[in-house]
Amino acid sequence: MNYYVKPDSKLNNEFPDKDTAPALEPADGLQEVDVPATSVQYFTRYWWQYRLLDNGRLQAPGNLPNVDIDYLQGIVDQQADKLGQALTTVGQLQTALANAAKAQVQAQQQFVKTQEQFQKQFVGLSQQIVAVQKQVAELTPAEK
């Protein structure tokens, strides 16, 4: 978007005059500058801080965020990469959780199987103890 600013002669015409607001129409003593659409909001607030370059270009002051398209696209790309990494991590965690749940089920099944085996052995041993006690009782004379 084109604006027209009055260069400040006190600052070697390197900056717009702080006392003269940018205009949308050409006029005597005003220099045409091309302001990128992404910078209009900053320029209309802080026009006197922008350095006037040749061919109607501007240089934003260092204390304003860079808002040109390549810079913003870089930020979007970085965030997309971080999001992709986060989604990959989520997928890995879901896989690990599924594997842990599967291992838990298998461990529980093995526990139940082992418990059943111990119960069978206990019943068998109990029956053997009862049989041995019966034999001992038969062999031992009864006290009267």
PDB file of C-alpha atoms in Angstrom:
ATOM      1  CA  MET A   1       0.000   0.000   0.000  1.00  0.00           C
ATOM      2  CA  ASN A   2       1.394   3.421  -0.900  1.00  0.00           C
ATOM      3  CA  TYR A   3       1.720   6.193   1.629  1.00  0.00           C
ATOM      4  CA  TYR A   4       3.255   9.606   1.282  1.00  0.00           C
ATOM      5  CA  VAL A   5       5.541  10.954   3.995  1.00  0.00           C
ATOM      6  CA  LYS A   6       7.521  14.130   4.504  1.00  0.00           C
ATOM      7  CA  PRO A   7      11.221  13.376   5.054  1.00  0.00           C
ATOM      8  CA  ASP A   8      12.645  15.034   8.157  1.00  0.00           C
ATOM      9  CA  SER A   9      15.392  17.420   7.033  1.00  0.00           C
ATOM     10  CA  LYS A  10      16.827  17.529  10.577  1.00  0.00           C
ATOM     11  CA  LEU A  11      17.556  13.794  10.311  1.00  0.00           C
ATOM     12  CA  ASN A  12      19.213  13.959   6.852  1.00  0.00           C
ATOM     13  CA  ASN A  13      15.942  12.916   5.211  1.00  0.00           C
ATOM     14  CA  GLU A  14      16.527   9.367   6.489  1.00  0.00           C
ATOM     15  CA  PHE A  15      13.326   9.262   8.534  1.00  0.00           C
ATOM     16  CA  PRO A  16       9.800  10.619   8.081  1.00  0.00           C
ATOM     17  CA  ASP A  17       8.945  13.842   9.883  1.00  0.00           C
ATOM     18  CA  LYS A  18       7.331  12.969  13.192  1.00  0.00           C
ATOM     19  CA  ASP A  19       5.163  16.083  13.107  1.00  0.00           C
ATOM     20  CA  THR A  20       3.646  15.289   9.688  1.00  0.00           C
ATOM     21  CA  ALA A  21       1.396  12.223   9.532  1.00  0.00           C
ATOM     22  CA  PRO A  22       1.552   9.977   6.467  1.00  0.00           C
ATOM     23  CA  ALA A  23      -0.930  10.755   3.728  1.00  0.00           C
ATOM     24  CA  LEU A  24      -2.727   8.538   1.244  1.00  0.00           C
ATOM     25  CA  GLU A  25      -2.567  11.142  -1.550  1.00  0.00           C
ATOM     26  CA  PRO A  26       0.560  12.646  -3.154  1.00  0.00           C
ATOM     27  CA  ALA A  27       1.440  16.243  -2.367  1.00  0.00           C
ATOM     28  CA  ASP A  28       4.400  18.598  -2.687  1.00  0.00           C
ATOM     29  CA  GLY A  29       7.260  17.733  -0.379  1.00  0.00           C
ATOM     30  CA  LEU A  30       5.986  14.203   0.289  1.00  0.00           C
ATOM     31  CA  GLN A  31       7.878  11.095  -0.704  1.00  0.00           C
ATOM     32  CA  GLU A  32       6.019   7.988  -1.836  1.00  0.00           C
ATOM     33  CA  VAL A  33       6.757   4.845   0.167  1.00  0.00           C
ATOM     34  CA  ASP A  34       5.466   1.343  -0.373  1.00  0.00           C
ATOM     35  CA  VAL A  35       4.252  -0.222   2.864  1.00  0.00           C
ATOM     36  CA  PRO A  36       3.651  -3.991   2.759  1.00  0.00           C
ATOM     37  CA  ALA A  37       0.123  -4.938   3.782  1.00  0.00           C
ATOM     38  CA  THR A  38       1.507  -6.855   6.748  1.00  0.00           C
ATOM     39  CA  SER A  39       3.257  -3.700   8.041  1.00  0.00           C
ATOM     40  CA  VAL A  40       0.474  -1.127   7.605  1.00  0.00           C
ATOM     41  CA  GLN A  41      -0.699  -1.382  11.194  1.00  0.00           C
ATOM     42  CA  TYR A  42       2.805  -0.752  12.565  1.00  0.00           C
ATOM     43  CA  PHE A  43       3.599   1.932  10.011  1.00  0.00           C
ATOM     44  CA  THR A  44       0.463   3.944  10.734  1.00  0.00           C
ATOM     45  CA  ARG A  45       1.328   3.905  14.455  1.00  0.00           C
ATOM     46  CA  TYR A  46       5.106   4.446  14.263  1.00  0.00           C
ATOM     47  CA  TRP A  47       5.800   5.982  10.830  1.00  0.00           C
ATOM     48  CA  TRP A  48       8.548   8.322  12.138  1.00  0.00           C
ATOM     49  CA  GLN A  49      10.637   5.340  13.295  1.00  0.00           C
ATOM     50  CA  TYR A  50      10.907   3.777   9.835  1.00  0.00           C
ATOM     51  CA  ARG A  51      14.088   4.504   7.848  1.00  0.00           C
ATOM     52  CA  LEU A  52      13.505   5.793   4.324  1.00  0.00           C
ATOM     53  CA  LEU A  53      15.488   3.781   1.780  1.00  0.00           C
ATOM     54  CA  ASP A  54      15.892   4.415  -1.921  1.00  0.00           C
ATOM     55  CA  ASN A  55      13.142   3.490  -4.404  1.00  0.00           C
ATOM     56  CA  GLY A  56      10.387   4.169  -1.886  1.00  0.00           C
ATOM     57  CA  ARG A  57      11.283   1.279   0.368  1.00  0.00           C
ATOM     58  CA  LEU A  58      11.210   1.352   4.163  1.00  0.00           C
ATOM     59  CA  GLN A  59      13.240  -0.310   6.863  1.00  0.00           C
ATOM     60  CA  ALA A  60      11.329  -1.152  10.027  1.00  0.00           C
ATOM     61  CA  PRO A  61      12.938  -0.208  13.321  1.00  0.00           C
ATOM     62  CA  GLY A  62      14.555  -3.040  15.237  1.00  0.00           C
ATOM     63  CA  ASN A  63      12.121  -2.846  18.132  1.00  0.00           C
ATOM     64  CA  LEU A  64       9.135  -3.872  16.002  1.00  0.00           C
ATOM     65  CA  PRO A  65       8.495  -7.500  15.170  1.00  0.00           C
ATOM     66  CA  ASN A  66       9.332  -8.579  11.662  1.00  0.00           C
ATOM     67  CA  VAL A  67       6.060  -9.224   9.837  1.00  0.00           C
ATOM     68  CA  ASP A  68       7.135  -9.888   6.263  1.00  0.00           C
ATOM     69  CA  ILE A  69       5.635 -12.956   4.649  1.00  0.00           C
ATOM     70  CA  ASP A  70       8.838 -15.033   4.579  1.00  0.00           C
ATOM     71  CA  TYR A  71       9.429 -14.444   8.279  1.00  0.00           C
ATOM     72  CA  LEU A  72       5.848 -15.303   9.183  1.00  0.00           C
ATOM     73  CA  GLN A  73       5.941 -18.374   6.916  1.00  0.00           C
ATOM     74  CA  GLY A  74       9.107 -19.460   8.732  1.00  0.00           C
ATOM     75  CA  ILE A  75       7.329 -19.191  12.075  1.00  0.00           C
ATOM     76  CA  VAL A  76       4.357 -21.145  10.728  1.00  0.00           C
ATOM     77  CA  ASP A  77       6.723 -23.820   9.375  1.00  0.00           C
ATOM     78  CA  GLN A  78       8.527 -24.061  12.727  1.00  0.00           C
ATOM     79  CA  GLN A  79       5.241 -24.449  14.559  1.00  0.00           C
ATOM     80  CA  ALA A  80       4.104 -27.064  12.030  1.00  0.00           C
ATOM     81  CA  ASP A  81       7.334 -29.003  12.641  1.00  0.00           C
ATOM     82  CA  LYS A  82       6.828 -28.825  16.401  1.00  0.00           C
ATOM     83  CA  LEU A  83       3.230 -29.945  16.003  1.00  0.00           C
ATOM     84  CA  GLY A  84       4.349 -32.832  13.797  1.00  0.00           C
ATOM     85  CA  GLN A  85       6.920 -33.869  16.410  1.00  0.00           C
ATOM     86  CA  ALA A  86       4.299 -33.640  19.145  1.00  0.00           C
ATOM     87  CA  LEU A  87       1.885 -35.782  17.121  1.00  0.00           C
ATOM     88  CA  THR A  88       4.644 -38.326  16.514  1.00  0.00           C
ATOM     89  CA  THR A  89       5.355 -38.405  20.251  1.00  0.00           C
ATOM     90  CA  VAL A  90       1.644 -38.845  20.975  1.00  0.00           C
ATOM     91  CA  GLY A  91       1.543 -41.758  18.531  1.00  0.00           C
ATOM     92  CA  GLN A  92       4.580 -43.339  20.175  1.00  0.00           C
ATOM     93  CA  LEU A  93       3.045 -42.899  23.617  1.00  0.00           C
ATOM     94  CA  GLN A  94      -0.224 -44.457  22.426  1.00  0.00           C
ATOM     95  CA  THR A  95       1.705 -47.428  21.053  1.00  0.00           C
ATOM     96  CA  ALA A  96       3.644 -47.773  24.314  1.00  0.00           C
ATOM     97  CA  LEU A  97       0.408 -47.563  26.296  1.00  0.00           C
ATOM     98  CA  ALA A  98      -1.230 -50.232  24.115  1.00  0.00           C
ATOM     99  CA  ASN A  99       1.827 -52.476  24.538  1.00  0.00           C
ATOM    100  CA  ALA A 100       1.787 -51.923  28.307  1.00  0.00           C
ATOM    101  CA  ALA A 101      -1.925 -52.759  28.463  1.00  0.00           C
ATOM    102  CA  LYS A 102      -1.320 -55.909  26.413  1.00  0.00           C
ATOM    103  CA  ALA A 103       1.561 -56.914  28.702  1.00  0.00           C
ATOM    104  CA  GLN A 104      -0.624 -56.303  31.746  1.00  0.00           C
ATOM    105  CA  VAL A 105      -3.383 -58.531  30.351  1.00  0.00           C
ATOM    106  CA  GLN A 106      -0.847 -61.255  29.579  1.00  0.00           C
ATOM    107  CA  ALA A 107       0.638 -60.972  33.084  1.00  0.00           C
ATOM    108  CA  GLN A 108      -2.827 -61.206  34.625  1.00  0.00           C
ATOM    109  CA  GLN A 109      -3.629 -64.275  32.520  1.00  0.00           C
ATOM    110  CA  GLN A 110      -0.339 -65.892  33.554  1.00  0.00           C
ATOM    111  CA  PHE A 111      -1.083 -65.051  37.191  1.00  0.00           C
ATOM    112  CA  VAL A 112      -4.528 -66.678  36.980  1.00  0.00           C
ATOM    113  CA  LYS A 113      -3.021 -69.755  35.320  1.00  0.00           C
ATOM    114  CA  THR A 114      -0.301 -70.009  37.992  1.00  0.00           C
ATOM    115  CA  GLN A 115      -2.867 -69.504  40.749  1.00  0.00           C
ATOM    116  CA  GLU A 116      -5.011 -72.336  39.320  1.00  0.00           C
ATOM    117  CA  GLN A 117      -1.962 -74.612  39.222  1.00  0.00           C
ATOM    118  CA  PHE A 118      -1.145 -73.814  42.867  1.00  0.00           C
ATOM    119  CA  GLN A 119      -4.746 -74.492  43.867  1.00  0.00           C
ATOM    120  CA  LYS A 120      -4.659 -77.889  42.130  1.00  0.00           C
ATOM    121  CA  GLN A 121      -1.360 -78.706  43.826  1.00  0.00           C
ATOM    122  CA  PHE A 122      -2.748 -77.576  47.181  1.00  0.00           C
ATOM    123  CA  VAL A 123      -5.844 -79.756  46.744  1.00  0.00           C
ATOM    124  CA  GLY A 124      -3.643 -82.696  45.745  1.00  0.00           C
ATOM    125  CA  LEU A 125      -1.327 -82.180  48.722  1.00  0.00           C
ATOM    126  CA  SER A 126      -4.314 -81.779  51.062  1.00  0.00           C
ATOM    127  CA  GLN A 127      -5.750 -85.076  49.802  1.00  0.00           C
ATOM    128  CA  GLN A 128      -2.386 -86.770  50.299  1.00  0.00           C
ATOM    129  CA  ILE A 129      -2.130 -85.385  53.847  1.00  0.00           C
ATOM    130  CA  VAL A 130      -5.640 -86.652  54.653  1.00  0.00           C
ATOM    131  CA  ALA A 131      -4.754 -90.083  53.227  1.00  0.00           C
ATOM    132  CA  VAL A 132      -1.513 -90.213  55.233  1.00  0.00           C
ATOM    133  CA  GLN A 133      -3.352 -89.143  58.403  1.00  0.00           C
ATOM    134  CA  LYS A 134      -5.916 -91.875  57.764  1.00  0.00           C
ATOM    135  CA  GLN A 135      -3.173 -94.481  57.357  1.00  0.00           C
ATOM    136  CA  VAL A 136      -1.427 -93.254  60.502  1.00  0.00           C
ATOM    137  CA  ALA A 137      -4.720 -93.425  62.400  1.00  0.00           C
ATOM    138  CA  GLU A 138      -5.281 -96.996  61.212  1.00  0.00           C
ATOM    139  CA  LEU A 139      -1.784 -98.073  62.215  1.00  0.00           C
ATOM    140  CA  THR A 140      -1.829 -96.414  65.593  1.00  0.00           C
ATOM    141  CA  PRO A 141      -3.688 -98.339  68.261  1.00  0.00           C
ATOM    142  CA  ALA A 142      -6.506 -96.392  69.742  1.00  0.00           C
ATOM    143  CA  GLU A 143      -5.977 -95.269  73.271  1.00  0.00           C
ATOM    144  CA  LYS A 144      -8.599 -96.236  75.741  1.00  0.00           C
TER     145      LYS A 144
END
